[in-house]
Amino acid sequence: MLGSVKGFLTFISFERGLMLFMIAMGATFLVAQNPTLTEATYLGFVAFCLWSGVDAINNVYDVDLDMKSDSFRADFTRSLGRFGIIISLAIFALCMALGLITGIQLVT
């Protein structure tokens, strides 16, 4: 079970997504005139979903290249099969849906 969780977290590149989440929150506080924690968290979540979806798509299509750099992630991606592309597209669609809900031009 822990191998599956670790594989999924590396598949969506959780660490980099968390980094972008925090950067987006900080940028919201710096740029917005009246920032609130909910707006910053929301935009951070959108950035996290966007990065995770894009990185997951990259992992699906570059699985042979990943065999040399990160064999664990490549093996996990191969084990997902077609379900991997469905996961990545679902995360990407979630990001776009969240962007459309806000109506903020920079998000969509």
mmCIF file of C-alpha atoms in Angstrom:
data_model
loop_
_atom_site.group_PDB
_atom_site.id
_atom_site.type_symbol
_atom_site.label_atom_id
_atom_site.label_comp_id
_atom_site.label_asym_id
_atom_site.label_seq_id
_atom_site.Cartn_x
_atom_site.Cartn_y
_atom_site.Cartn_z
ATOM 1 C CA MET A 1 0.000 0.000 0.000
ATOM 2 C CA LEU A 2 2.770 2.464 0.866
ATOM 3 C CA GLY A 3 4.459 1.661 -2.437
ATOM 4 C CA SER A 4 1.272 2.623 -4.258
ATOM 5 C CA VAL A 5 0.975 5.905 -2.355
ATOM 6 C CA LYS A 6 4.634 6.724 -2.964
ATOM 7 C CA GLY A 7 4.242 5.818 -6.635
ATOM 8 C CA PHE A 8 1.174 8.023 -7.007
ATOM 9 C CA LEU A 9 2.858 10.954 -5.257
ATOM 10 C CA THR A 10 5.864 10.680 -7.557
ATOM 11 C CA PHE A 11 3.544 10.231 -10.559
ATOM 12 C CA ILE A 12 1.881 13.600 -9.928
ATOM 13 C CA SER A 13 5.123 15.170 -8.629
ATOM 14 C CA PHE A 14 3.647 16.109 -5.282
ATOM 15 C CA GLU A 15 6.736 17.951 -4.000
ATOM 16 C CA ARG A 16 6.895 20.326 -6.955
ATOM 17 C CA GLY A 17 3.139 20.822 -6.854
ATOM 18 C CA LEU A 18 3.336 21.744 -3.177
ATOM 19 C CA MET A 19 6.130 24.193 -3.978
ATOM 20 C CA LEU A 20 3.981 25.864 -6.658
ATOM 21 C CA PHE A 21 1.031 25.902 -4.241
ATOM 22 C CA MET A 22 3.091 27.903 -1.753
ATOM 23 C CA ILE A 23 4.540 30.205 -4.437
ATOM 24 C CA ALA A 24 1.050 30.935 -5.797
ATOM 25 C CA MET A 25 -0.208 31.709 -2.292
ATOM 26 C CA GLY A 26 2.706 34.079 -1.672
ATOM 27 C CA ALA A 27 2.244 35.770 -5.037
ATOM 28 C CA THR A 28 -1.446 36.263 -4.293
ATOM 29 C CA PHE A 29 -0.620 37.998 -1.024
ATOM 30 C CA LEU A 30 1.978 40.207 -2.719
ATOM 31 C CA VAL A 31 -0.057 41.162 -5.795
ATOM 32 C CA ALA A 32 -3.635 41.359 -4.497
ATOM 33 C CA GLN A 33 -4.871 44.590 -2.974
ATOM 34 C CA ASN A 34 -7.076 42.903 -0.385
ATOM 35 C CA PRO A 35 -5.782 39.351 -0.109
ATOM 36 C CA THR A 36 -7.593 36.736 1.883
ATOM 37 C CA LEU A 37 -6.408 33.314 2.867
ATOM 38 C CA THR A 38 -9.228 31.600 0.958
ATOM 39 C CA GLU A 39 -8.353 33.340 -2.325
ATOM 40 C CA ALA A 40 -4.673 32.558 -1.886
ATOM 41 C CA THR A 41 -5.411 28.932 -1.036
ATOM 42 C CA TYR A 42 -7.761 28.634 -4.001
ATOM 43 C CA LEU A 43 -5.211 29.967 -6.491
ATOM 44 C CA GLY A 44 -2.538 27.798 -4.890
ATOM 45 C CA PHE A 45 -4.760 24.750 -5.343
ATOM 46 C CA VAL A 46 -5.322 25.659 -8.998
ATOM 47 C CA ALA A 47 -1.548 25.931 -9.514
ATOM 48 C CA PHE A 48 -1.050 22.584 -7.756
ATOM 49 C CA CYS A 49 -3.634 20.851 -9.963
ATOM 50 C CA LEU A 50 -2.201 22.399 -13.116
ATOM 51 C CA TRP A 51 1.326 21.276 -12.311
ATOM 52 C CA SER A 52 0.244 17.801 -11.215
ATOM 53 C CA GLY A 53 -1.826 17.258 -14.346
ATOM 54 C CA VAL A 54 0.886 18.443 -16.705
ATOM 55 C CA ASP A 55 3.603 16.439 -14.946
ATOM 56 C CA ALA A 56 1.431 13.319 -14.939
ATOM 57 C CA ILE A 57 0.877 13.650 -18.697
ATOM 58 C CA ASN A 58 4.629 14.075 -19.120
ATOM 59 C CA ASN A 59 5.262 10.931 -17.070
ATOM 60 C CA VAL A 60 2.837 8.913 -19.196
ATOM 61 C CA TYR A 61 4.481 9.886 -22.473
ATOM 62 C CA ASP A 62 8.101 9.793 -21.251
ATOM 63 C CA VAL A 63 7.966 6.486 -19.388
ATOM 64 C CA ASP A 64 10.857 5.038 -21.406
ATOM 65 C CA LEU A 65 13.044 8.047 -20.646
ATOM 66 C CA ASP A 66 12.147 7.826 -16.948
ATOM 67 C CA MET A 67 13.490 4.269 -16.775
ATOM 68 C CA LYS A 68 17.002 5.713 -16.626
ATOM 69 C CA SER A 69 16.340 8.604 -14.250
ATOM 70 C CA ASP A 70 13.626 7.247 -11.917
ATOM 71 C CA SER A 71 12.861 3.587 -12.445
ATOM 72 C CA PHE A 72 10.364 3.416 -9.554
ATOM 73 C CA ARG A 73 8.184 6.144 -11.088
ATOM 74 C CA ALA A 74 8.502 4.568 -14.530
ATOM 75 C CA ASP A 75 7.449 1.157 -13.209
ATOM 76 C CA PHE A 76 4.481 2.700 -11.400
ATOM 77 C CA THR A 77 3.466 4.601 -14.545
ATOM 78 C CA ARG A 78 3.674 1.405 -16.597
ATOM 79 C CA SER A 79 1.530 -0.422 -14.036
ATOM 80 C CA LEU A 80 -1.174 2.237 -14.377
ATOM 81 C CA GLY A 81 -1.507 1.644 -18.102
ATOM 82 C CA ARG A 82 -4.330 3.613 -19.698
ATOM 83 C CA PHE A 83 -5.592 4.588 -16.264
ATOM 84 C CA GLY A 84 -2.552 6.881 -15.954
ATOM 85 C CA ILE A 85 -3.698 9.115 -18.792
ATOM 86 C CA ILE A 86 -7.208 9.189 -17.318
ATOM 87 C CA ILE A 87 -5.806 10.324 -13.955
ATOM 88 C CA SER A 88 -3.676 13.018 -15.548
ATOM 89 C CA LEU A 89 -6.510 14.335 -17.703
ATOM 90 C CA ALA A 90 -8.882 14.325 -14.718
ATOM 91 C CA ILE A 91 -6.457 16.438 -12.682
ATOM 92 C CA PHE A 92 -5.959 18.795 -15.618
ATOM 93 C CA ALA A 93 -9.743 19.065 -16.163
ATOM 94 C CA LEU A 94 -10.205 19.826 -12.459
ATOM 95 C CA CYS A 95 -7.718 22.672 -12.783
ATOM 96 C CA MET A 96 -9.482 24.123 -15.810
ATOM 97 C CA ALA A 97 -12.878 23.797 -14.114
ATOM 98 C CA LEU A 98 -11.605 25.636 -11.043
ATOM 99 C CA GLY A 99 -10.235 28.360 -13.301
ATOM 100 C CA LEU A 100 -13.544 28.721 -15.131
ATOM 101 C CA ILE A 101 -15.438 28.974 -11.850
ATOM 102 C CA THR A 102 -13.425 31.998 -10.773
ATOM 103 C CA GLY A 103 -13.588 33.820 -14.087
ATOM 104 C CA ILE A 104 -10.104 35.191 -13.456
ATOM 105 C CA GLN A 105 -8.449 35.655 -16.841
ATOM 106 C CA LEU A 106 -4.975 34.673 -15.679
ATOM 107 C CA VAL A 107 -6.231 31.342 -14.339
ATOM 108 C CA THR A 108 -8.162 30.261 -17.432
#
